[in-house]
C-alpha cells in the first residue's frame, strides 16, 4: 500500500515498513469465470488512491488489464468521466436509503449511473423513526455529517433515494458548482432531495442535532425538521441554487393508500 505511505509522509507523518506484516488477498477466480463486480470496485479504489497520492495511474491500469483483460479500459473510461464530472468537486456523495426499501436504492443507483456519478455515490442506511419521518431524515443527515467530519472532508453532498435530476443536470451543475467556489457557503440546496454541507457548518450541526432517536424525535417536533432549522441557523450563508437541479420522485399512490389504510 505504497500510496498510503506516500500520503502519510506528505502530511509530515512517519511510515514504517515491517517485512513481517503483509497484505494478502483471496485467490483469483477460476479461468473462464466472469470478472466479479468487487474487482471493478477495487480497481477504482486503487485509481483514486494513486491519484490522491500524486502517483501515476498507468501501472494500476496495466496491472488490472493484465489480470482482467480489456474490460479494464471501460472501467478506466468510466472513472475518468466521473473525475471530470462537476460533482467530483465534492469530497463525498452519499445517498440515504432505508434497508427495507432496497428497490428504491436500485432505482436511485440507476439514475446516478445515467448522470455519470454511480461510482462516487455511497449508500447510507436510513434510520427509521416510526411516526416521525423528519427525525429519521435529520438523523441520517447527521450521520453523513459526522462521518465527513471524522474523515476531515471539506464538504459532503447528501441525496435522498427519491432524487430525480433535470434533463440537462450536468451542464447546470457545472455552472452552480463554479459559482459556489467563489462563495463562503455552509449549506447548499440543489433542489428536492439533494443538499450539501460544508465543513464550516459541521461542528454547529453536530452540536445542535441530537444523536438518539428519542431525542431527535423531540427535536424535530420543536424545530420543524432539519430543512427549517438550517434555514434559520444559516440564513446568511445558505445557498438555494436556481434553476434547481433536482426534484423528488412522485410518491407511489398505492404506497400512500396502503399507508393510509394502515
Short mmCIF file of C-alpha atoms in Angstrom, two decimals:
data_model
loop_
_atom_site.label_atom_id
_atom_site.label_comp_id
_atom_site.label_asym_id
_atom_site.label_seq_id
_atom_site.Cartn_x
_atom_site.Cartn_y
_atom_site.Cartn_z
CA UNK A 1 0.00 0.00 0.00
CA UNK A 2 2.68 2.44 -1.07
CA UNK A 3 0.13 5.14 -1.86
CA UNK A 4 -0.92 5.27 1.81
CA UNK A 5 2.71 5.54 2.90
CA UNK A 6 3.23 8.43 0.50
CA UNK A 7 0.14 10.26 1.77
CA UNK A 8 1.22 9.89 5.41
CA UNK A 9 4.71 11.15 4.64
CA UNK A 10 3.32 14.08 2.63
CA UNK A 11 1.32 15.06 5.74
CA UNK A 12 4.51 15.09 7.82
CA UNK A 13 3.88 11.71 9.48
CA UNK A 14 6.20 8.72 9.67
CA UNK A 15 5.60 5.49 7.77
CA UNK A 16 7.49 2.32 8.60
CA UNK A 17 7.85 -0.84 6.54
CA UNK A 18 7.59 -4.01 8.63
CA UNK A 19 8.51 -7.05 6.50
CA UNK A 20 6.70 -9.49 8.80
CA UNK A 21 3.34 -7.74 8.16
CA UNK A 22 2.00 -8.41 4.69
CA UNK A 23 -1.20 -7.79 2.74
CA UNK A 24 -2.91 -10.87 1.37
CA UNK A 25 -5.91 -11.35 -0.87
CA UNK A 26 -8.08 -14.37 -1.56
CA UNK A 27 -7.07 -16.49 -4.58
CA UNK A 28 -8.21 -15.42 -8.03
CA UNK A 29 -11.35 -16.80 -9.59
CA UNK A 30 -11.11 -19.89 -11.83
CA UNK A 31 -10.34 -19.32 -15.52
CA UNK A 32 -13.43 -18.51 -17.56
CA UNK A 33 -15.35 -17.05 -14.63
CA UNK A 34 -16.79 -13.60 -15.18
CA UNK A 35 -14.91 -10.75 -13.54
CA UNK A 36 -16.67 -10.02 -10.22
CA UNK A 37 -18.12 -6.60 -9.55
CA UNK A 38 -15.88 -6.17 -6.50
CA UNK A 39 -12.82 -6.33 -8.78
CA UNK A 40 -14.04 -3.26 -10.67
CA UNK A 41 -14.63 -1.50 -7.35
CA UNK A 42 -11.15 -2.48 -6.15
CA UNK A 43 -9.61 -1.16 -9.37
CA UNK A 44 -11.44 2.13 -8.93
CA UNK A 45 -10.30 2.39 -5.28
CA UNK A 46 -6.71 1.88 -6.36
CA UNK A 47 -7.03 4.51 -9.08
CA UNK A 48 -8.38 7.00 -6.53
CA UNK A 49 -5.64 6.18 -4.03
CA UNK A 50 -2.90 6.62 -6.61
CA UNK A 51 -4.37 9.91 -7.81
CA UNK A 52 -4.73 11.29 -4.29
CA UNK A 53 -1.11 10.33 -3.57
CA UNK A 54 0.08 12.06 -6.73
CA UNK A 55 1.24 8.81 -8.32
CA UNK A 56 0.94 7.82 -11.97
CA UNK A 57 -2.10 5.59 -12.51
CA UNK A 58 -0.83 3.83 -15.63
CA UNK A 59 0.79 0.97 -13.62
CA UNK A 60 -2.58 0.37 -11.91
CA UNK A 61 -4.40 0.20 -15.24
CA UNK A 62 -1.72 -2.09 -16.70
CA UNK A 63 -1.90 -4.41 -13.67
CA UNK A 64 -5.66 -4.82 -13.87
CA UNK A 65 -5.63 -5.10 -17.66
CA UNK A 66 -3.17 -7.99 -17.36
CA UNK A 67 -5.38 -9.70 -14.75
CA UNK A 68 -8.84 -8.92 -16.16
CA UNK A 69 -8.42 -8.12 -19.83
CA UNK A 70 -9.82 -5.36 -21.99
CA UNK A 71 -12.80 -4.75 -19.67
CA UNK A 72 -10.43 -2.57 -17.64
CA UNK A 73 -10.49 0.01 -20.45
CA UNK A 74 -14.22 0.50 -19.81
CA UNK A 75 -13.56 0.87 -16.06
CA UNK A 76 -10.87 3.43 -16.74
CA UNK A 77 -13.12 5.41 -19.09
CA UNK A 78 -15.94 5.42 -16.52
CA UNK A 79 -13.54 6.53 -13.78
CA UNK A 80 -12.16 9.33 -15.96
CA UNK A 81 -15.70 10.53 -16.72
CA UNK A 82 -16.58 10.59 -13.02
CA UNK A 83 -13.47 12.61 -12.24
CA UNK A 84 -14.42 15.13 -14.91
CA UNK A 85 -17.98 15.46 -13.60
CA UNK A 86 -18.80 18.74 -11.78
CA UNK A 87 -19.93 16.82 -8.68
CA UNK A 88 -16.41 15.45 -8.31
CA UNK A 89 -15.75 18.79 -6.60
CA UNK A 90 -17.49 17.41 -3.51
CA UNK A 91 -15.38 15.26 -1.24
CA UNK A 92 -18.17 12.73 -0.65
CA UNK A 93 -21.52 11.85 -2.22
CA UNK A 94 -23.93 9.76 -0.16
CA UNK A 95 -27.49 8.60 -0.71
CA UNK A 96 -29.79 7.99 2.25
CA UNK A 97 -31.89 4.86 1.70
CA UNK A 98 -33.70 2.56 4.13
CA UNK A 99 -32.75 -1.12 4.23
CA UNK A 100 -36.40 -2.10 3.92
CA UNK A 101 -36.74 -0.25 0.61
CA UNK A 102 -33.99 -1.90 -1.43
CA UNK A 103 -35.89 -1.25 -4.67
CA UNK A 104 -35.64 2.49 -4.05
CA UNK A 105 -31.84 2.29 -3.84
CA UNK A 106 -31.75 0.26 -7.07
CA UNK A 107 -33.83 2.93 -8.84
CA UNK A 108 -31.71 5.75 -7.40
CA UNK A 109 -28.49 4.00 -8.40
CA UNK A 110 -29.83 3.73 -11.94
CA UNK A 111 -30.39 7.49 -12.01
CA UNK A 112 -26.90 8.12 -10.60
CA UNK A 113 -25.47 5.94 -13.35
CA UNK A 114 -27.29 7.92 -16.06
CA UNK A 115 -25.84 11.09 -14.56
CA UNK A 116 -22.37 9.54 -14.55
CA UNK A 117 -21.70 9.51 -10.79
CA UNK A 118 -22.75 5.99 -9.73
CA UNK A 119 -19.21 5.03 -8.76
CA UNK A 120 -18.93 8.01 -6.42
CA UNK A 121 -22.22 7.67 -4.53
CA UNK A 122 -22.15 5.61 -1.35
CA UNK A 123 -25.37 4.28 0.15
CA UNK A 124 -26.07 5.37 3.73
CA UNK A 125 -28.68 3.25 5.58
CA UNK A 126 -31.53 5.48 6.72
CA UNK A 127 -32.70 5.12 10.33
CA UNK A 128 -36.42 4.57 10.69
CA UNK A 129 -38.22 6.57 13.38
CA UNK A 130 -41.84 5.32 13.43
CA UNK A 131 -44.34 8.11 13.13
CA UNK A 132 -41.69 10.83 12.74
CA UNK A 133 -40.04 10.79 9.27
CA UNK A 134 -38.48 14.23 9.92
CA UNK A 135 -36.50 12.73 12.79
CA UNK A 136 -35.23 9.87 10.65
CA UNK A 137 -34.24 12.32 7.92
CA UNK A 138 -32.32 14.51 10.36
CA UNK A 139 -30.57 11.50 11.94
CA UNK A 140 -29.42 10.26 8.55
CA UNK A 141 -28.01 13.66 7.59
CA UNK A 142 -26.35 13.96 10.99
CA UNK A 143 -24.63 10.62 10.39
CA UNK A 144 -23.37 11.76 6.97
CA UNK A 145 -22.02 14.97 8.50
CA UNK A 146 -20.38 13.14 11.41
CA UNK A 147 -18.63 10.75 9.04
CA UNK A 148 -17.47 13.64 6.86
CA UNK A 149 -16.00 15.47 9.86
CA UNK A 150 -14.30 12.31 11.11
CA UNK A 151 -12.65 11.87 7.71
CA UNK A 152 -11.56 15.50 7.60
CA UNK A 153 -13.59 16.29 4.47
CA UNK A 154 -14.36 19.79 3.23
CA UNK A 155 -17.95 19.00 2.33
CA UNK A 156 -20.48 16.23 1.74
CA UNK A 157 -23.42 16.10 -0.67
CA UNK A 158 -26.40 14.11 0.62
CA UNK A 159 -29.09 12.69 -1.67
CA UNK A 160 -32.37 11.03 -0.77
CA UNK A 161 -33.25 7.89 -2.72
CA UNK A 162 -36.21 9.65 -4.38
CA UNK A 163 -33.96 12.22 -6.08
CA UNK A 164 -34.63 12.96 -9.77
CA UNK A 165 -32.30 15.05 -11.93
CA UNK A 166 -33.32 17.59 -14.57
CA UNK A 167 -32.62 16.66 -18.19
CA UNK A 168 -29.54 18.94 -18.52
CA UNK A 169 -28.32 18.38 -14.96
CA UNK A 170 -24.60 18.09 -15.76
CA UNK A 171 -24.32 21.45 -17.51
CA UNK A 172 -26.49 23.18 -14.89
CA UNK A 173 -24.44 21.63 -12.10
CA UNK A 174 -21.21 22.78 -13.71
CA UNK A 175 -22.39 26.39 -13.56
CA UNK A 176 -23.67 26.12 -9.97
CA UNK A 177 -20.51 24.44 -8.67
CA UNK A 178 -18.36 27.11 -10.31
CA UNK A 179 -20.39 29.78 -8.52
CA UNK A 180 -20.01 28.01 -5.18
CA UNK A 181 -16.24 28.20 -5.49
CA UNK A 182 -16.49 31.98 -5.12
CA UNK A 183 -18.92 31.98 -2.18
CA UNK A 184 -18.49 31.36 1.53
CA UNK A 185 -21.39 28.94 1.89
CA UNK A 186 -22.36 26.49 4.61
CA UNK A 187 -25.44 24.69 3.25
CA UNK A 188 -26.36 24.38 -0.41
CA UNK A 189 -29.68 23.03 -1.69
CA UNK A 190 -29.70 21.82 -5.26
CA UNK A 191 -33.45 21.24 -5.25
CA UNK A 192 -35.55 18.45 -3.82
CA UNK A 193 -33.67 15.58 -2.13
CA UNK A 194 -30.15 16.98 -2.62
CA UNK A 195 -28.30 19.16 -0.10
CA UNK A 196 -24.61 19.78 0.52
CA UNK A 197 -22.98 20.68 3.84
CA UNK A 198 -19.66 22.49 4.12
CA UNK A 199 -17.17 21.79 6.91
CA UNK A 200 -17.86 25.31 8.17
CA UNK A 201 -21.24 24.00 9.39
CA UNK A 202 -20.18 20.58 10.68
CA UNK A 203 -19.45 21.48 14.30
CA UNK A 204 -22.55 23.57 14.78
CA UNK A 205 -24.82 20.94 13.25
CA UNK A 206 -23.33 18.12 15.26
CA UNK A 207 -23.52 20.17 18.46
CA UNK A 208 -27.17 21.08 17.97
CA UNK A 209 -28.57 17.92 16.38
CA UNK A 210 -29.12 15.10 18.93
CA UNK A 211 -27.81 11.65 18.08
CA UNK A 212 -30.50 9.47 19.67
CA UNK A 213 -33.89 8.60 18.20
CA UNK A 214 -35.92 9.71 21.21
CA UNK A 215 -34.03 12.99 21.49
CA UNK A 216 -34.24 13.59 17.74
CA UNK A 217 -37.97 12.92 17.76
CA UNK A 218 -38.44 15.69 20.33
CA UNK A 219 -36.00 17.97 18.50
CA UNK A 220 -37.80 17.55 15.17
CA UNK A 221 -41.11 18.27 16.82
CA UNK A 222 -39.87 21.57 18.24
CA UNK A 223 -37.75 22.73 15.26
CA UNK A 224 -39.98 21.57 12.41
CA UNK A 225 -37.28 19.43 10.78
CA UNK A 226 -33.74 19.86 9.51
CA UNK A 227 -34.59 21.99 6.49
CA UNK A 228 -36.35 24.63 8.57
CA UNK A 229 -33.58 24.54 11.16
CA UNK A 230 -30.87 25.16 8.56
CA UNK A 231 -32.89 27.98 7.00
CA UNK A 232 -32.85 29.78 10.35
CA UNK A 233 -29.36 28.92 11.58
CA UNK A 234 -27.52 29.53 8.31
CA UNK A 235 -29.71 32.20 6.73
CA UNK A 236 -26.72 34.33 5.67
CA UNK A 237 -24.67 31.51 4.15
CA UNK A 238 -27.32 29.10 2.89
CA UNK A 239 -27.46 28.80 -0.91
CA UNK A 240 -30.56 27.72 -2.84
CA UNK A 241 -29.49 27.21 -6.44
CA UNK A 242 -31.65 28.45 -9.28
CA UNK A 243 -32.61 26.84 -11.53
CA UNK A 244 -32.98 23.73 -9.38
CA UNK A 245 -31.09 20.64 -10.50
CA UNK A 246 -33.12 18.04 -8.64
CA UNK A 247 -36.70 17.23 -7.72
CA UNK A 248 -38.38 14.43 -5.81
CA UNK A 249 -39.73 11.33 -7.48
CA UNK A 250 -43.54 11.37 -7.35
CA UNK A 251 -44.87 9.30 -4.46
CA UNK A 252 -46.35 5.90 -5.28
CA UNK A 253 -50.15 6.26 -4.99
CA UNK A 254 -50.53 2.59 -3.99
CA UNK A 255 -47.95 3.01 -1.22
CA UNK A 256 -49.71 6.12 0.04
CA UNK A 257 -53.12 4.44 0.03
CA UNK A 258 -51.64 1.44 1.81
CA UNK A 259 -50.13 3.69 4.47
CA UNK A 260 -53.48 5.43 4.89
CA UNK A 261 -55.28 2.13 5.31
CA UNK A 262 -52.66 1.02 7.85
#
